[in-house]
CSV table of C-alpha atoms in Angstrom, one decimal:
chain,number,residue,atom,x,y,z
A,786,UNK,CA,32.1,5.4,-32.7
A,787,UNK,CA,28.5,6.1,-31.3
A,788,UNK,CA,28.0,9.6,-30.4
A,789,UNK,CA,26.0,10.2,-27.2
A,790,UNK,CA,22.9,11.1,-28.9
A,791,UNK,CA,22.7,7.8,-31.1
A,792,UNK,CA,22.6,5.9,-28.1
A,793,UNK,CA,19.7,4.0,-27.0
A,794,UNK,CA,17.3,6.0,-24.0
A,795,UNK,CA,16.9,4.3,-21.1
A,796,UNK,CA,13.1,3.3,-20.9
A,797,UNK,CA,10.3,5.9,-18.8
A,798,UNK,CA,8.1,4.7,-16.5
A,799,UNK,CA,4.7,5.6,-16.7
A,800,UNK,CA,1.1,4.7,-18.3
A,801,UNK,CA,1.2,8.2,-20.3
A,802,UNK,CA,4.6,6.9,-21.8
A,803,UNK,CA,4.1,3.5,-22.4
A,804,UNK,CA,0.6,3.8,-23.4
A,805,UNK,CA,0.2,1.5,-26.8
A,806,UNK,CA,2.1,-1.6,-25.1
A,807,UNK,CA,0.0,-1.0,-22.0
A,808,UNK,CA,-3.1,-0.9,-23.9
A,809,UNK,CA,-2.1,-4.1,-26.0
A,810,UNK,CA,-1.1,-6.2,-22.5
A,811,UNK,CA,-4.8,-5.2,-21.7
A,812,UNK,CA,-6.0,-6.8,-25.2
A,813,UNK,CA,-4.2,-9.7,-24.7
A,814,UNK,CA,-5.3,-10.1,-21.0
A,815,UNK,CA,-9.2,-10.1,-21.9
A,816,UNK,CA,-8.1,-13.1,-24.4
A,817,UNK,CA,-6.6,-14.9,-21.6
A,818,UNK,CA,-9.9,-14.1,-19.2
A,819,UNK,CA,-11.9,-15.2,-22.4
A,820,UNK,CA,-10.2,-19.0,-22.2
A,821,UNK,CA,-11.5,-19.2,-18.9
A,822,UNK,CA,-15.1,-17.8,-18.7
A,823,UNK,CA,-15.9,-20.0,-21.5
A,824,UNK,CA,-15.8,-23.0,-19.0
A,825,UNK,CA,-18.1,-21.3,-16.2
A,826,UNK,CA,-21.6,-21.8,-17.8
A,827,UNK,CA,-21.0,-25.0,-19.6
A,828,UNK,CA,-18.5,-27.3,-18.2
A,829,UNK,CA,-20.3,-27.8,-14.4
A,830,UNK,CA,-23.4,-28.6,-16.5
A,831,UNK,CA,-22.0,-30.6,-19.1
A,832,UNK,CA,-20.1,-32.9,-16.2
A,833,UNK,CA,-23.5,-34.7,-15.5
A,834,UNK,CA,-25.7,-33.9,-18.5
A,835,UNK,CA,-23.2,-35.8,-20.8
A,836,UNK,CA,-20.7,-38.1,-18.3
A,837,UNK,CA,-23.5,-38.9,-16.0
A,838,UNK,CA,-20.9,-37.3,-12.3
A,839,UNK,CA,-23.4,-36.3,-10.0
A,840,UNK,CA,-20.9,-36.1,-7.1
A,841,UNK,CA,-19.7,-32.6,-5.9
A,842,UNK,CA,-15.9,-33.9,-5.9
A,843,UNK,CA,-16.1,-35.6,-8.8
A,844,UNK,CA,-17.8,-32.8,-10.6
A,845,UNK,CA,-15.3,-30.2,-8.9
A,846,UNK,CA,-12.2,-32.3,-10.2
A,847,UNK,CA,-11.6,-29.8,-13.4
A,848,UNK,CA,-11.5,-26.9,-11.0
A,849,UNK,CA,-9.2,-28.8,-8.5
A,850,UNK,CA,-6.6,-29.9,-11.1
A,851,UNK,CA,-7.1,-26.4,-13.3
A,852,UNK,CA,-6.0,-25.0,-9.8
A,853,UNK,CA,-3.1,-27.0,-8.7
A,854,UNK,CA,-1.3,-26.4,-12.3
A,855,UNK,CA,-2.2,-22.9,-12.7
A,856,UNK,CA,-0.9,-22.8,-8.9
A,857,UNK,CA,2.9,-23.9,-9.3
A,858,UNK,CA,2.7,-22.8,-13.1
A,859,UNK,CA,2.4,-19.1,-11.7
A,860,UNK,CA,5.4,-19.8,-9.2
A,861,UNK,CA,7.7,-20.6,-12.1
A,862,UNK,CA,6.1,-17.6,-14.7
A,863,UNK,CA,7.7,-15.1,-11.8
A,864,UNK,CA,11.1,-16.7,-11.3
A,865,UNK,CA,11.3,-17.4,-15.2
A,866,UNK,CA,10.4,-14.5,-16.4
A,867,UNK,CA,12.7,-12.7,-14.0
A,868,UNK,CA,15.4,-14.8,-15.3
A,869,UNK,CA,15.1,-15.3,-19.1
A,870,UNK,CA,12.2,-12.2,-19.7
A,871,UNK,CA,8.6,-12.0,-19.7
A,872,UNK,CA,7.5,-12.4,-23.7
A,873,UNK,CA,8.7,-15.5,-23.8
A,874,UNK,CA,6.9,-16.8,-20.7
A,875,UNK,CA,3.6,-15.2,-22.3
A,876,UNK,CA,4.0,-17.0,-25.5
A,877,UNK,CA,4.9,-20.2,-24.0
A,878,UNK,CA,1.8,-19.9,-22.0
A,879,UNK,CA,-0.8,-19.6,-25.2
A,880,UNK,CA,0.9,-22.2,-27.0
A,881,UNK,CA,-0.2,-24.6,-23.9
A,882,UNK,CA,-4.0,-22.6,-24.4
A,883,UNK,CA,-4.3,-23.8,-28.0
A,884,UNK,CA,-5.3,-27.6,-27.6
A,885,UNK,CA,-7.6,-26.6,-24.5
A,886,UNK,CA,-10.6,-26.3,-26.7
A,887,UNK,CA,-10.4,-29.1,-29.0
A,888,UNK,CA,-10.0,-31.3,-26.2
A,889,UNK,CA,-12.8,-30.5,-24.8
A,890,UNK,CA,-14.8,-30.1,-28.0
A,891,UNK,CA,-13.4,-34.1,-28.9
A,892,UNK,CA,-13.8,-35.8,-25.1
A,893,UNK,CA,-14.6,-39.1,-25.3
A,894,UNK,CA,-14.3,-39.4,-21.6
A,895,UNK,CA,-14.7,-36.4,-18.4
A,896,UNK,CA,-10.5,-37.6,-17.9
A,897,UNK,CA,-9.9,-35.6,-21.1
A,898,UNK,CA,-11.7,-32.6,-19.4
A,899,UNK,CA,-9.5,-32.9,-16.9
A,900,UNK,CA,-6.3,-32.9,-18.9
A,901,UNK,CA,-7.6,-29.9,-20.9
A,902,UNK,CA,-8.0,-28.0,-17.6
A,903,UNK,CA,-4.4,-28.8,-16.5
A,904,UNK,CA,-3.3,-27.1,-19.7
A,905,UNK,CA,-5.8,-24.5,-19.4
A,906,UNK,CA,-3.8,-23.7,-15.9
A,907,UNK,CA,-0.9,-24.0,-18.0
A,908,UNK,CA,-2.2,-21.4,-19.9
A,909,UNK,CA,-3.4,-19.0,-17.1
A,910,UNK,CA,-0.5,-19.2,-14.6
A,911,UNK,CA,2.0,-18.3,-17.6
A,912,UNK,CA,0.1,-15.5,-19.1
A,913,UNK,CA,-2.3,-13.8,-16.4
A,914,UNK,CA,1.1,-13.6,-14.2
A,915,UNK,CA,3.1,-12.0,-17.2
A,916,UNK,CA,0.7,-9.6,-18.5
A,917,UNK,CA,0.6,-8.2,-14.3
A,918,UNK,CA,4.3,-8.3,-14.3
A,919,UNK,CA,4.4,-6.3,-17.2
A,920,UNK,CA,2.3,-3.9,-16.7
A,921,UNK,CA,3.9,-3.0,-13.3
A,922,UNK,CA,7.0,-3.0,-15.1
A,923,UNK,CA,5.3,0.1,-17.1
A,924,UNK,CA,3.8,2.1,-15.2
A,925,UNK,CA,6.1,2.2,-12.0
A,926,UNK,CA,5.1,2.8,-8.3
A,927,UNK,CA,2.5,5.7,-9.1
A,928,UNK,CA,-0.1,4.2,-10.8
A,929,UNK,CA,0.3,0.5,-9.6
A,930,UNK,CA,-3.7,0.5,-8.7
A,931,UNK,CA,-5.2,1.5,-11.4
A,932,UNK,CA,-2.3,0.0,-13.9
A,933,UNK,CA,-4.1,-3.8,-11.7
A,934,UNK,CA,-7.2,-2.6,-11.9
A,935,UNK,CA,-6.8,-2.0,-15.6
A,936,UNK,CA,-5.4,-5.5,-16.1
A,937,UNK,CA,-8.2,-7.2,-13.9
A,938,UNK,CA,-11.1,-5.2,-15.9
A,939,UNK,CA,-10.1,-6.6,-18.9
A,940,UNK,CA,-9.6,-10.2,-17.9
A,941,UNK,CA,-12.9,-10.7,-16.0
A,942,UNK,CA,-15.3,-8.8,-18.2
A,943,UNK,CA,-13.8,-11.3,-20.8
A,944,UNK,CA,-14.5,-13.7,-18.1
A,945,UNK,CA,-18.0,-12.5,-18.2
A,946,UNK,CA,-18.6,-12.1,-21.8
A,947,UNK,CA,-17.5,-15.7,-22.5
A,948,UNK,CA,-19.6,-17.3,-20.1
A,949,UNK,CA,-22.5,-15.4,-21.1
A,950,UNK,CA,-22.1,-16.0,-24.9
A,951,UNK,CA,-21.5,-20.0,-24.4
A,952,UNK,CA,-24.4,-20.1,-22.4
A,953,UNK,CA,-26.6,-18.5,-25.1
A,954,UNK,CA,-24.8,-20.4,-27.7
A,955,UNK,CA,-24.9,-24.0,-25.5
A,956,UNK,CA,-28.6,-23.5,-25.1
A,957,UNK,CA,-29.0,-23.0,-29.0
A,958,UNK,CA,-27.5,-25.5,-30.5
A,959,UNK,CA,-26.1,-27.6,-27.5
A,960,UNK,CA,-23.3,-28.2,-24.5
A,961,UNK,CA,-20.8,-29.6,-27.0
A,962,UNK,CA,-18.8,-29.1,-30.0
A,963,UNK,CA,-20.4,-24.5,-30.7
A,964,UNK,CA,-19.3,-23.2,-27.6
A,965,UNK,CA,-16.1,-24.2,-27.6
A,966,UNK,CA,-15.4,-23.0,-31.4
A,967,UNK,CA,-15.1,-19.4,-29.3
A,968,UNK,CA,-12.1,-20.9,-27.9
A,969,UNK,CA,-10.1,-21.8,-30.7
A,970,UNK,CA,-10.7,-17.8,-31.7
A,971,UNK,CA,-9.4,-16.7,-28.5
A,972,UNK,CA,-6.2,-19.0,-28.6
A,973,UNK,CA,-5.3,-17.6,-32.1
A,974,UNK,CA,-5.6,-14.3,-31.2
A,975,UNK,CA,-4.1,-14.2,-28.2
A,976,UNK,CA,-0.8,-15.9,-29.4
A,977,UNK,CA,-1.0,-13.7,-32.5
A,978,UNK,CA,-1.4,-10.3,-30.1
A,979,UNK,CA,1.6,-11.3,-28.2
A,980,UNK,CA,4.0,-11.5,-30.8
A,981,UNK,CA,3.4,-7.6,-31.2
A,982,UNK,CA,4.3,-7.4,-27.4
A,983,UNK,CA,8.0,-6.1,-26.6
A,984,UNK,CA,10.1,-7.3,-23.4
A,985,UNK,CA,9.6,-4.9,-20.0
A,986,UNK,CA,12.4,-6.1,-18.1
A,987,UNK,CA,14.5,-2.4,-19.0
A,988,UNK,CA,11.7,-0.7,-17.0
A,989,UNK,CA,12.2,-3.2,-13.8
A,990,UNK,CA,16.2,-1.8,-14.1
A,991,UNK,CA,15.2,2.0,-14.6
A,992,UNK,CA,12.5,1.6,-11.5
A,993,UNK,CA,15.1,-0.5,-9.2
A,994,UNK,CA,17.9,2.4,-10.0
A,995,UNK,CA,15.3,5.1,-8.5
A,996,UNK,CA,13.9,2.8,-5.2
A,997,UNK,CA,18.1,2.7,-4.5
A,998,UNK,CA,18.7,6.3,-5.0
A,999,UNK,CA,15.5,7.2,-3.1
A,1000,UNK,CA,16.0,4.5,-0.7
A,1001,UNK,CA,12.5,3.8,-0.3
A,1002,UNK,CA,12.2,-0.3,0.7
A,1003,UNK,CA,10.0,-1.9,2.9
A,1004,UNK,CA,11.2,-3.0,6.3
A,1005,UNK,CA,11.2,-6.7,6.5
A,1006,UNK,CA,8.9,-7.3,9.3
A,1007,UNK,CA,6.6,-5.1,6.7
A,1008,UNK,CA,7.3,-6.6,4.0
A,1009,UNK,CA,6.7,-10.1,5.0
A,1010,UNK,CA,3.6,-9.4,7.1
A,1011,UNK,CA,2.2,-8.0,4.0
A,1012,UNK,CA,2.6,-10.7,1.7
A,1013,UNK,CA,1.8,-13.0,4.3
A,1014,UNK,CA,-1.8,-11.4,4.6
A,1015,UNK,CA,-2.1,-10.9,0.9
A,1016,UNK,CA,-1.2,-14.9,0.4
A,1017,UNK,CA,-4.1,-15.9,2.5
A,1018,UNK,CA,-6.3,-13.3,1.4
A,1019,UNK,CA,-6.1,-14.3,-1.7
A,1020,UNK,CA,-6.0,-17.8,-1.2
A,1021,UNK,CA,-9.6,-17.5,0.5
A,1022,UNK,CA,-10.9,-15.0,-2.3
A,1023,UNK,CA,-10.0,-18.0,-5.2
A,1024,UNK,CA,-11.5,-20.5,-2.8
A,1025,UNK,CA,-15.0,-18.8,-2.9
A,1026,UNK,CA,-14.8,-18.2,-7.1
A,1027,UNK,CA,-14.2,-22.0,-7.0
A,1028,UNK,CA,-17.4,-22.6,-5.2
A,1029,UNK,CA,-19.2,-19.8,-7.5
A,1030,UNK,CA,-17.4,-21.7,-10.2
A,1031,UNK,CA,-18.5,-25.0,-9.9
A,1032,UNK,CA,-21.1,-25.1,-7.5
A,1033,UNK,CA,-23.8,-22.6,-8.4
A,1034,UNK,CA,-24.6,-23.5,-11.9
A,1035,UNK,CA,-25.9,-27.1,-10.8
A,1036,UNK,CA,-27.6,-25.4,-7.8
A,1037,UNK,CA,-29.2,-23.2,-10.5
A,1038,UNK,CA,-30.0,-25.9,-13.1
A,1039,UNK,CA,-32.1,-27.6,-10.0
A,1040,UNK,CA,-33.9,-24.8,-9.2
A,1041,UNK,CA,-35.6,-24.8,-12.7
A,1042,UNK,CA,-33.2,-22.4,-14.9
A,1043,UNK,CA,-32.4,-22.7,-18.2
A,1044,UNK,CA,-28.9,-23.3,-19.8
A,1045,UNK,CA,-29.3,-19.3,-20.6
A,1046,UNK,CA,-30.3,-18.4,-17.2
A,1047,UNK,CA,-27.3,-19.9,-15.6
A,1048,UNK,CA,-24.9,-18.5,-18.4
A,1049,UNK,CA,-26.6,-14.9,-17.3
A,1050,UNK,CA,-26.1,-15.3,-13.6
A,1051,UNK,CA,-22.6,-17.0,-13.8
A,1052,UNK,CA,-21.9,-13.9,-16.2
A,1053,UNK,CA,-22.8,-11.2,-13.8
A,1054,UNK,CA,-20.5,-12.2,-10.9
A,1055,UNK,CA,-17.3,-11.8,-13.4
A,1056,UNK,CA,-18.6,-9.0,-14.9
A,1057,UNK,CA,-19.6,-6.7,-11.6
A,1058,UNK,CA,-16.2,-8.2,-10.2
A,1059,UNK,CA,-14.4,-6.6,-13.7
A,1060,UNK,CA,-16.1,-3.6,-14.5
A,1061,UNK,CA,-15.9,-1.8,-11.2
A,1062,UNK,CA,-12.0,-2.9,-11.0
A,1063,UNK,CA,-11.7,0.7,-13.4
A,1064,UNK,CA,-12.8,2.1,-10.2
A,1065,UNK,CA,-11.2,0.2,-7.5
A,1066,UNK,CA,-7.6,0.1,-8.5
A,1067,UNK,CA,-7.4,3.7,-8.9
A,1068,UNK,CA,-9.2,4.5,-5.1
A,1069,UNK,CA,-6.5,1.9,-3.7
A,1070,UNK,CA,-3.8,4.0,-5.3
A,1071,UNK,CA,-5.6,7.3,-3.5
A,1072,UNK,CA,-6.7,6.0,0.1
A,1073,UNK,CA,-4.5,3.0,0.8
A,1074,UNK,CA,-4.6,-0.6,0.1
A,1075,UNK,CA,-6.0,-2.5,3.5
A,1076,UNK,CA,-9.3,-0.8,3.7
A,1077,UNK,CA,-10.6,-2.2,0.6
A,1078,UNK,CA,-9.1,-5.6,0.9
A,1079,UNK,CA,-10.7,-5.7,4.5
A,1080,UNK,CA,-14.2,-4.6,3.3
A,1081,UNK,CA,-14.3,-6.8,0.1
A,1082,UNK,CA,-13.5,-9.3,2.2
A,1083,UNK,CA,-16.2,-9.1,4.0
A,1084,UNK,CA,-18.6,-8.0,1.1
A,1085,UNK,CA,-18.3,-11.6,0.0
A,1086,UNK,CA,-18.4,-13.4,2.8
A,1087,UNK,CA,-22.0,-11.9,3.2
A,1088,UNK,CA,-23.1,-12.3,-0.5
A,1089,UNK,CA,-22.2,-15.8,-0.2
A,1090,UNK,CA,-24.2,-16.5,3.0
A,1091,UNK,CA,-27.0,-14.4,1.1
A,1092,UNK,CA,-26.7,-16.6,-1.9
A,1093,UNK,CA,-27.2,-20.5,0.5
A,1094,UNK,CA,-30.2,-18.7,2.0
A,1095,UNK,CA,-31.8,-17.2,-0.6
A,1096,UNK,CA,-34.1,-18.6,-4.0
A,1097,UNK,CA,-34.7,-17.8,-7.7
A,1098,UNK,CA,-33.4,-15.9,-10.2
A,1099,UNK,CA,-33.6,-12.5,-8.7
A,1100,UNK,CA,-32.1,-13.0,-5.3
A,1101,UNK,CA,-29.4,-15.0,-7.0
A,1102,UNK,CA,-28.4,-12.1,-9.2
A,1103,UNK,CA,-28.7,-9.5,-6.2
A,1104,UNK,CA,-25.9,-12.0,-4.1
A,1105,UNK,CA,-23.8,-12.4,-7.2
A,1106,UNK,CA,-23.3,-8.7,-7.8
A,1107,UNK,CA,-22.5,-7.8,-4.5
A,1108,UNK,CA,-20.1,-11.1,-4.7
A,1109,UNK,CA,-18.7,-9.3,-7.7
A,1110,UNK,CA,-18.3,-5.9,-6.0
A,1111,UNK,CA,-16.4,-7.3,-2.7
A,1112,UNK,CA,-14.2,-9.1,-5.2
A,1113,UNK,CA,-13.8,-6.1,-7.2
A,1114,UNK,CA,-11.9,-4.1,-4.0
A,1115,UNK,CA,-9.9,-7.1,-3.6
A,1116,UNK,CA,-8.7,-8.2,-6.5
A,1117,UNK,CA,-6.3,-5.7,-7.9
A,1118,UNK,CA,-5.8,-4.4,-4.3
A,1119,UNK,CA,-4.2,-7.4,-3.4
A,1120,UNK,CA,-2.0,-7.4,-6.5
A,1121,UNK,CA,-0.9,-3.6,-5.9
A,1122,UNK,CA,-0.2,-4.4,-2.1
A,1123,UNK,CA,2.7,-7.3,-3.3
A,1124,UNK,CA,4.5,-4.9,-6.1
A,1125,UNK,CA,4.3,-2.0,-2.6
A,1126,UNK,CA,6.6,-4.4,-1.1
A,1127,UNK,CA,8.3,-6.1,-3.0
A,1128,UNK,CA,11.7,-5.4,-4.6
A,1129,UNK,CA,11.8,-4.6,-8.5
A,1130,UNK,CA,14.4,-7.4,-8.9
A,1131,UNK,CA,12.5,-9.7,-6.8
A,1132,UNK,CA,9.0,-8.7,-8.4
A,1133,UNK,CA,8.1,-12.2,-10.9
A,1134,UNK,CA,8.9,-14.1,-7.3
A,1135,UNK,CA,6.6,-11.9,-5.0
A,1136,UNK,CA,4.0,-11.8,-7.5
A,1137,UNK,CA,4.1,-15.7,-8.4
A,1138,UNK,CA,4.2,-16.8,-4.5
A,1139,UNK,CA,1.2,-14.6,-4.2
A,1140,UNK,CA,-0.2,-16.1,-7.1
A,1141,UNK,CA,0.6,-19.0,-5.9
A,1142,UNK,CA,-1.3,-19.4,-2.5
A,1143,UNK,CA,-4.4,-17.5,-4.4
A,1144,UNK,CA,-5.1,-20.2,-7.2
A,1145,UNK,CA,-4.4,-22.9,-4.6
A,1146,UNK,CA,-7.7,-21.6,-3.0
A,1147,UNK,CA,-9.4,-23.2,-6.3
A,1148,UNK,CA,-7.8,-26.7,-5.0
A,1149,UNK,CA,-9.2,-25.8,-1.6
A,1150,UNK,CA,-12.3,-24.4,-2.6
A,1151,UNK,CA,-13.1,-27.6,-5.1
A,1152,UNK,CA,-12.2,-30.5,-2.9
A,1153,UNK,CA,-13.2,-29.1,0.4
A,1154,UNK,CA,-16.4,-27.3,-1.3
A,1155,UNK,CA,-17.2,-30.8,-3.1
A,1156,UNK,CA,-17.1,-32.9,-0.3
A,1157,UNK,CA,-19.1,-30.5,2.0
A,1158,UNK,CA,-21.8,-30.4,-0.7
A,1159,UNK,CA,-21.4,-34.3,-0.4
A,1160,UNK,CA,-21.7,-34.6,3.2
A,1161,UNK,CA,-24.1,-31.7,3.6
A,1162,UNK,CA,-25.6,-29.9,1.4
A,1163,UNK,CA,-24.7,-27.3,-1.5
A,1164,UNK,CA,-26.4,-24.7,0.0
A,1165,UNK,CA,-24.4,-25.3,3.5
A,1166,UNK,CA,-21.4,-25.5,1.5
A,1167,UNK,CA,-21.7,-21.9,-0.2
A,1168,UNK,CA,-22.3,-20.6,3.9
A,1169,UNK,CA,-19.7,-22.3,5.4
A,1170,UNK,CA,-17.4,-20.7,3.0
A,1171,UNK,CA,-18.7,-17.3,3.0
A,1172,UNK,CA,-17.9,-17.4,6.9
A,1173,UNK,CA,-14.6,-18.4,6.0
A,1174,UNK,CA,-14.2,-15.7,3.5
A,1175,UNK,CA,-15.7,-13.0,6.6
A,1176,UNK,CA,-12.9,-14.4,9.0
A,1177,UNK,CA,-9.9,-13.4,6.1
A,1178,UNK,CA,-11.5,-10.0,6.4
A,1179,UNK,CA,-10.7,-9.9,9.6
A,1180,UNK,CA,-7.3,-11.1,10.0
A,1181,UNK,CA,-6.5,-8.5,7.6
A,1182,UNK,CA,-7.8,-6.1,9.9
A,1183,UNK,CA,-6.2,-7.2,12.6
A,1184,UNK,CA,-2.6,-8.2,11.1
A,1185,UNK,CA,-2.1,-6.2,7.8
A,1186,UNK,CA,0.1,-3.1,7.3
A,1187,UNK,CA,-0.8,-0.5,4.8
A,1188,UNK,CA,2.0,-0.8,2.3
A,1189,UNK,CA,1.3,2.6,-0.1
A,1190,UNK,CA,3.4,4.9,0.8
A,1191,UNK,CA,4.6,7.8,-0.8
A,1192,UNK,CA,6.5,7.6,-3.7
């Protein structure tokens, strides 16, 4: 017979008590931003330098299927890792990441780049959406903010890093096979980090026992404004890192820069965006949520406009770090508004519907982005969606609840 005491404690919410699988989720997170960034410098360049597709659609197509697999791919991470837990969703998701780099490193053909992306979404829907889940999971209601704002640091300063590092390395010794070595690093350790992880799903039943006994639920009206606002919000904010993604570094290679120039300036915007997250996800948790998804909206729409009308390195960098510090307030804003609102039990499903809309905006962003840079020109493009990104900001002002409330 087990005695009371032998049995098994319930898990405790909290950052404090959870801290080492917190901090390991945030380990394995900046590996999962590092897959990514280490497309931003090279791949856009590498599209017409070595495959000869000078047209913005065509270019833009790695973006545009990257985005409608990582899309639906972060749909099902939520309802399956609701269902059947979240390690396994994370470690299915880096073993679709480990081909993405030898792919690219072996293309014969841009069509291989394009199937490397669609398991490079794989890769991202799967594990970004399961390392958030989890670390709500932890850290409960309180902390929410800065727990996203943790989480978002980590991924887009490894966004940063990488892009910075293969544009030094691509400009050294070439576009194709060195920079992509850095990848097959990141895949190993990121699969090998996640086996240390442990399943979070006993904090989603301790935190859903206290929202019943404290009865504290969103209205539904609430609740579906909300996440209604936070789906297009973040559907806009993706379109725009499309068009930063895949636009800008060709814009910059025709001004004049250098391989390592572009890798610097298509660094800065992930890193500004990820460093100040350490900052923003903790203010949301303090002074609300809408405020800082309406001016971060807006923030970007301008730094956009700023970056079509103005020239050279310096300007460039100005625009792209106030690009990174609007998406900064958003980012882990956004994600802190759906887990307000959303039910514990319900959480993977709010989260990947959210997740959902907001890396459709890199479908949205590539084609519609391409073909305006087709029709127009780039530089028209990048305005007309930083306008775009200006009117989101406003609908959020004029249609979004606040959703923290006290817990």
């Amino acid at each position: 017979m087990t005695s009371r005491s032998d049995a098994p404690s319930a898990p405790v919410l909290g950052l404090r008590e959870n801290a080492g699988q917190f901090w390991l989720l945030v380990l394995v997170n900046a590996f999962v931003g590092a897959m990514v960034g280490l497309e931003r410098a090279v791949l856009p360049v590498l599209a017409e330098a070595e495959f000869g597709i000078g047209s913005g659609v065509a270019t833009l197509a790695f973006i545009a299927t990257f985005g409608a697999v990582k899309a639906p791919t972060n749909l099902a991470a939520g309802r399956l890792s609701d269902r059947y837990g979240r390690r396994p969703v994370l470690i299915a998701g880096w073993l679709a990441g480990l081909p993405v780099p030898l792919l690219v490193m072996l293309a014969p053909s841009w069509t291989w780049v394009i199937v490397a992306n669609a398991l490079l979404g794989v890769n991202q829907g799967l594990c970004w959406s399961t390392t958030v889940l989890m670390k709500i999971d932890l850290v409960g209601p309180r902390r929410r903010g800065l727990a996203m704002g943790l989480n978002e640091f980590a991924g887009y300063v490894a966004v940063g890093v990488a892009a910075y590092a293969s544009g030094l390395i691509a400009a050294r010794y070439g576009l194709r096979p060195e920079p992509f070595y850095l990848g097959l690093a990141f895949a190993a350790a990121g699969l090998a980090l996640t086996f240390l992880v442990r399943e979070t799903t006993g904090h989603v039943r301790v935190e859903a026992r206290a929202r019943e006994d404290g009865d504290r639920r969103a209205a539904p009206q609430i609740e579906r404004r909300a996440l209604g606002q936070c789906n297009q919000a973040g559907l806009i904010n993706n379109l725009n890192d499309g068009i930063a993604w895949g636009l800008l570094p060709p814009l910059f290679v025709s001004a004049g820069l250098g391989i390592d120039a572009v890798g610097a300036l298509a660094a800065a915007y992930p890193l500004t965006w990820g460093v100040l997250q350490i900052a923003t996800g903790p203010a949301s948790d303090r002074w609300g949520r809408r405020r800082p998804i309406i001016a971060g909206m807006l923030l970007q729409g301008g730094a956009l406009v700023g970056l079509a009308l103005s020239r050279g390195f310096g300007p460039w960098l100005a625009c792209l770090l106030l690009l990174g510090a609007g998406t900064a307030l958003v980012y882990p804003t956004l994600l802190a508004a759906v887990g307000d609102v959303a039910a514990p039990a319900r959480r993977g499903h709010a989260v990947g519907v959210y997740r959902l809309f907001r890396d459709g905006g890199y479908v949205v962003g590539a084609l519609g982005g391409g073909f305006l840079a087709d029709v127009t020109t780039t530089t028209t493009a990048i305005a007309v969606v930083g306008a775009v990104t200006a009117l989101s900001g406003l609908a959020v002002a004029l249609w979004m609840p606040e959703t923290l409330t006290e817990t």
